[in-house]
Amino acid sequence: MAKKPKTVLSLCRATGVLHLGNYLGAVRDFVALSEDPNAECYFGIADLHALTSLTDPEKLRPATRQVARDYLAAGIDPQQSALFLQSDVKETNELFWLLCNVTATGELLRSKTYKEMSDKQPENVNAGLLMYPVLMAADILGPQADLVPVGDDQITHLEMARNIAKRFNHRFGETLRMPAPYRKSSIRVPGLDGKGKMSKSDGNGFGIAEEPEAIWEKLRVAYTDPARQRRTDPGNPDLCPIATIHRFVSPKDDVEKIEDGCRTAGIGCIDCKKILHGHLSDLLAPVRARNQKLTDGDVSDALAAGATRVRTRFQETVATVRERMGL
Ligand code: ADP
């Protein structure tokens, strides 16, 4: 008998243009997973979650659609996988409320992310920040996900979703499938400013569908090991974000050549950046090509089809949960 595909669910924050870090650290793996015949993938864009931070409505809508567009450009095939907006799945809200009643308040109050977020925006410690993990549990348990790709920062939220499912099943009988973490690649792409990881909020990266010329303008002025004041000064590739990105995208021979050249001042920073630019252009050429062909209509169609598919899964779960809870 054919093996039943595993249901994979991943949610991404609605933050606008996806950068190289998002691509190498997450989206590229999602594309590979979506091509696995043993996986049925659901990719959600978490616009409801975005509301917990002060958001400008004029910015949220385009940012949400941009993520959808970049997922498609990255190679997610909407015929194969469901790409959807969290806010299009009305059933999430119903499941959220039902699950609130099997969620321990203490666990929510102890959440590290809640504490961090309330420190970050003390002027707006809204109830949404506190309830965030229950909404995430609804996102995961609604489509009965088997696997959830998570990084270290999200592992405690997944643990809370598992606790909620366990408590529900214990009280009302086996209903909700227990989701397991799918460890995604743990690479950390550094920002071009040399100050930490590439991140949307720090504006220290570039979009995956940007033109090569625009990417070059950002690479050209990127931070490198400050020890290399002059072309003849040797450097240390371990202190240079450009060298680190080379390790993720360039062939082994080139990596060895540039690292050796950096240590011996055999290659200048601009030449090293040019080599990286060439490899990045090759890597991202298919993304750019798909992006050029995508229309707004394609994005809307993909999101509508994805929402229909995921809602069907949610409706089954919500109907059983309601019934078991006595509604
Ligand atoms: P950002 O930090 O730019 O706001 P998110 O926190 O929304 O990005 O992350 C979306 C996904 O991309 C997550 O799976 C995260 O692990 C991955 N990611 C984000 N930045 C990087 C990076 N610099 N290197 C590797 N992966 C990253």
XYZ file of C-alpha atoms and ligand atoms in Angstrom:
354
model
C 0.000 0.000 0.000
C 1.287 3.501 -0.784
C 2.597 5.385 2.258
C 0.336 8.238 3.362
C 2.229 11.524 2.925
C 3.170 13.395 6.081
C 1.442 16.719 6.581
C 3.997 19.508 6.906
C 2.924 22.904 8.212
C 5.062 25.991 8.302
C 4.128 29.540 9.141
C 6.216 32.555 8.207
C 5.845 36.047 9.616
C 4.373 38.612 7.214
C 7.456 40.799 6.980
C 7.737 41.760 3.303
C 10.596 40.987 0.935
C 12.416 37.732 1.782
C 16.172 38.163 2.085
C 19.056 35.786 1.422
C 19.003 34.642 5.078
C 15.340 33.643 4.844
C 16.077 31.793 1.616
C 19.160 29.839 2.719
C 17.944 29.336 6.286
C 14.367 28.322 5.541
C 12.623 28.762 2.202
C 15.095 26.730 0.140
C 14.463 23.751 2.455
C 10.708 24.291 2.152
C 10.970 24.091 -1.634
C 12.861 20.783 -1.319
C 10.278 19.457 1.155
C 7.428 20.505 -1.130
C 8.946 18.371 -3.891
C 9.062 15.275 -1.653
C 6.218 12.894 -2.625
C 6.043 11.783 1.010
C 5.154 15.269 2.183
C 1.966 17.280 1.795
C 2.943 20.864 2.512
C 0.973 23.791 3.869
C 2.773 27.135 3.916
C 0.997 29.882 5.811
C 1.775 33.579 6.039
C 1.086 34.695 9.578
C -0.702 37.992 9.147
C -2.910 37.475 12.236
C 0.204 37.008 14.332
C 1.651 40.207 12.866
C -1.146 42.165 14.580
C 0.400 41.565 18.012
C 3.057 44.174 17.190
C 2.012 47.696 16.348
C 1.402 47.417 12.633
C 0.534 49.971 10.033
C -2.416 48.615 7.979
C -0.998 50.301 4.892
C 2.215 48.316 5.314
C 0.859 44.979 6.522
C -1.200 44.194 3.410
C 1.611 44.689 0.856
C 4.126 42.979 3.172
C 1.870 39.925 3.389
C 1.460 39.668 -0.357
C 5.170 40.199 -0.895
C 5.985 37.133 1.206
C 3.504 35.102 -0.869
C 5.087 36.369 -4.062
C 8.604 35.549 -2.861
C 7.560 32.017 -1.852
C 6.255 31.449 -5.376
C 9.368 33.020 -6.901
C 11.526 30.788 -4.684
C 9.894 27.766 -6.290
C 6.883 26.758 -4.199
C 4.456 25.258 -6.713
C 0.890 26.166 -5.723
C -0.424 23.097 -7.578
C 1.604 20.919 -5.268
C 1.541 22.798 -1.949
C -1.006 25.031 -0.273
C 0.177 28.607 0.136
C -2.284 30.625 2.219
C -2.858 33.658 4.403
C -3.574 32.810 8.010
C -6.370 35.405 8.061
C -8.165 33.670 5.176
C -8.722 30.612 7.357
C -11.628 31.757 9.542
C -11.744 28.349 11.227
C -8.430 29.180 12.932
C -10.242 31.687 15.132
C -12.852 29.173 16.230
C -10.269 26.503 16.985
C -8.212 29.116 18.832
C -11.087 29.796 21.236
C -11.833 26.123 21.749
C -8.159 25.454 22.523
C -7.958 28.403 24.948
C -10.040 26.266 27.287
C -7.404 23.561 27.515
C -4.474 25.976 27.802
C -2.790 26.666 31.127
C -2.529 30.412 31.820
C 0.672 29.829 33.804
C 2.365 28.353 30.772
C 1.455 31.420 28.698
C 2.663 33.830 31.367
C 5.973 31.977 31.701
C 6.649 32.037 27.945
C 10.065 33.528 27.192
C 8.802 35.060 23.942
C 5.962 36.799 25.798
C 8.436 38.303 28.231
C 10.798 39.352 25.428
C 8.006 40.865 23.345
C 6.533 42.790 26.278
C 10.000 44.200 26.999
C 10.332 45.145 23.335
C 7.007 46.980 23.150
C 6.112 47.964 26.753
C 3.644 50.546 25.439
C 1.568 47.782 23.835
C 1.530 44.620 25.941
C -1.725 43.428 24.414
C -3.551 40.174 25.129
C -2.627 38.968 21.640
C 1.028 38.778 22.718
C 0.043 36.516 25.589
C -2.285 34.327 23.525
C 0.093 34.039 20.561
C 1.074 30.392 21.339
C -2.597 29.283 21.390
C -3.164 30.808 17.955
C -0.030 29.030 16.779
C -1.351 25.769 18.271
C -4.572 26.277 16.265
C -2.509 26.855 13.098
C -0.666 23.575 13.661
C -3.400 21.339 15.079
C -6.112 22.543 12.660
C -4.639 20.846 9.576
C -3.434 17.929 11.815
C 0.215 18.562 10.989
C 2.701 15.729 11.508
C 5.797 17.846 11.045
C 6.530 21.490 11.739
C 9.832 22.945 10.506
C 11.159 24.993 13.411
C 14.297 26.789 14.393
C 15.506 26.948 17.992
C 13.479 30.112 18.623
C 10.169 28.385 17.858
C 10.737 25.068 19.587
C 9.046 26.127 22.857
C 5.943 27.258 20.940
C 5.712 23.872 19.283
C 6.109 22.280 22.712
C 3.130 24.342 23.903
C 1.056 23.188 20.920
C 1.921 19.596 21.860
C 0.906 20.219 25.479
C -2.406 21.672 24.329
C -3.052 18.667 22.067
C -2.083 16.252 24.873
C -4.409 17.946 27.334
C -7.260 17.976 24.826
C -6.832 14.315 23.928
C -6.594 13.327 27.583
C -9.815 15.138 28.426
C -11.939 14.509 25.353
C -10.437 11.405 23.729
C -7.857 11.005 20.961
C -8.664 13.819 18.504
C -5.642 15.959 17.728
C -2.549 14.621 16.024
C 0.699 15.177 17.895
C 2.993 17.395 15.788
C 6.719 16.692 15.761
C 9.478 19.229 15.097
C 11.252 19.043 11.770
C 14.667 20.494 12.425
C 15.470 22.950 9.710
C 18.971 23.885 8.716
C 20.675 25.781 11.483
C 22.747 28.048 9.286
C 22.897 31.712 10.180
C 23.529 34.090 7.304
C 25.334 37.194 8.564
C 24.181 40.708 7.750
C 26.179 42.829 5.305
C 26.856 45.349 8.089
C 28.921 42.821 10.071
C 26.718 43.362 13.141
C 24.892 40.058 13.462
C 22.489 37.988 11.419
C 20.910 39.188 8.204
C 17.519 40.459 9.271
C 14.606 42.360 7.812
C 14.411 44.753 10.739
C 18.105 45.652 10.468
C 17.938 46.239 6.700
C 21.327 44.571 6.306
C 20.586 42.180 3.448
C 19.055 42.025 0.003
C 15.897 40.573 -1.485
C 16.053 37.213 -3.221
C 14.458 38.550 -6.405
C 16.513 41.747 -6.636
C 18.388 42.534 -9.840
C 22.108 41.588 -9.834
C 23.090 45.263 -10.184
C 21.103 46.200 -7.077
C 22.634 43.286 -5.148
C 26.107 44.380 -6.252
C 25.529 47.923 -4.929
C 24.862 46.414 -1.496
C 27.727 43.910 -1.630
C 30.187 46.536 -2.850
C 29.882 48.574 0.348
C 29.419 45.595 2.683
C 31.503 45.297 5.852
C 34.698 43.224 5.634
C 37.458 42.463 8.133
C 38.561 45.969 9.269
C 42.173 44.713 9.498
C 42.288 44.983 5.699
C 42.728 48.727 5.398
C 44.887 48.403 2.300
C 44.926 45.789 -0.448
C 48.248 44.505 0.924
C 46.934 43.962 4.490
C 46.159 40.315 5.281
C 42.752 39.545 6.800
C 40.845 36.883 8.685
C 37.895 35.341 6.788
C 36.334 34.290 10.108
C 35.719 37.977 10.839
C 34.167 38.772 7.468
C 30.468 38.305 6.565
C 31.376 38.054 2.866
C 33.603 35.034 3.563
C 30.849 33.423 5.624
C 28.330 33.864 2.799
C 30.905 32.383 0.385
C 30.847 29.221 2.548
C 27.091 28.908 1.985
C 26.917 29.623 -1.740
C 30.296 29.153 -3.445
C 31.971 25.936 -4.624
C 34.538 24.478 -2.215
C 37.471 25.355 -4.500
C 36.512 29.010 -4.583
C 36.011 29.103 -0.826
C 39.515 27.710 -0.266
C 40.953 30.128 -2.824
C 39.376 33.237 -1.329
C 40.110 32.264 2.293
C 43.729 31.610 1.468
C 43.854 34.821 -0.597
C 42.350 36.809 2.296
C 44.866 35.474 4.848
C 47.829 36.177 2.530
C 46.513 39.400 0.957
C 46.566 37.527 -2.347
C 43.081 38.763 -3.233
C 41.427 42.126 -2.605
C 38.037 42.515 -0.940
C 36.414 43.857 -4.099
C 37.574 40.856 -6.155
C 36.384 38.503 -3.432
C 32.976 40.249 -3.471
C 32.854 39.989 -7.279
C 33.322 36.211 -7.085
C 30.561 35.984 -4.482
C 28.317 38.159 -6.615
C 28.774 35.785 -9.555
C 27.756 32.747 -7.480
C 24.834 34.580 -5.904
C 23.605 35.677 -9.332
C 23.672 32.057 -10.517
C 21.937 30.798 -7.385
C 19.173 33.391 -7.545
C 18.709 33.520 -11.349
C 15.782 31.028 -11.316
C 14.117 32.972 -8.478
C 14.430 36.218 -10.420
C 13.156 34.609 -13.619
C 10.074 33.182 -11.890
C 9.452 36.514 -10.182
C 9.498 38.352 -13.504
C 6.809 36.075 -14.884
C 4.534 36.222 -11.814
C 1.485 38.469 -12.017
C -0.646 39.791 -9.164
C -3.366 37.475 -10.442
C -1.062 34.452 -10.034
C -0.413 35.400 -6.414
C -4.150 35.867 -5.698
C -5.029 32.565 -7.394
C -2.374 30.675 -5.436
C -3.571 32.154 -2.128
C -7.236 31.422 -2.906
C -6.505 27.799 -3.848
C -4.268 27.328 -0.799
C -6.894 28.761 1.573
C -9.548 26.389 0.185
C -7.273 23.384 0.679
C -6.242 24.195 4.201
C -9.778 25.179 5.239
C -11.034 21.736 4.266
C -8.540 20.217 6.703
C -9.502 22.712 9.425
C -13.235 22.132 8.968
C -12.848 18.414 9.699
C -10.823 19.106 12.843
C -13.092 21.864 14.127
C -16.222 19.739 13.600
C -14.746 16.890 15.688
C -13.400 19.238 18.376
C -16.793 20.963 18.712
C -18.576 17.672 18.960
C -16.158 16.257 21.537
C -16.445 19.404 23.668
C -20.226 19.116 23.732
C -21.249 21.893 21.356
P 13.788 38.261 9.961
O 14.772 38.013 11.086
O 14.459 38.838 8.767
O 12.579 39.060 10.416
P 12.175 35.903 10.315
O 12.474 35.941 11.780
O 10.805 36.275 9.869
O 13.241 36.824 9.553
O 12.558 34.455 9.793
C 11.895 33.732 8.794
C 12.685 32.450 8.570
O 13.958 32.747 7.997
C 12.974 31.696 9.855
O 12.846 30.321 9.585
C 14.395 32.035 10.186
O 15.049 30.989 10.870
C 15.012 32.246 8.810
N 16.052 33.283 8.873
C 15.865 34.600 9.104
N 17.030 35.280 9.072
C 17.995 34.349 8.838
C 19.418 34.413 8.698
N 20.075 35.566 8.765
N 20.083 33.257 8.464
C 19.435 32.073 8.371
N 18.101 31.945 8.485
C 17.378 33.063 8.714
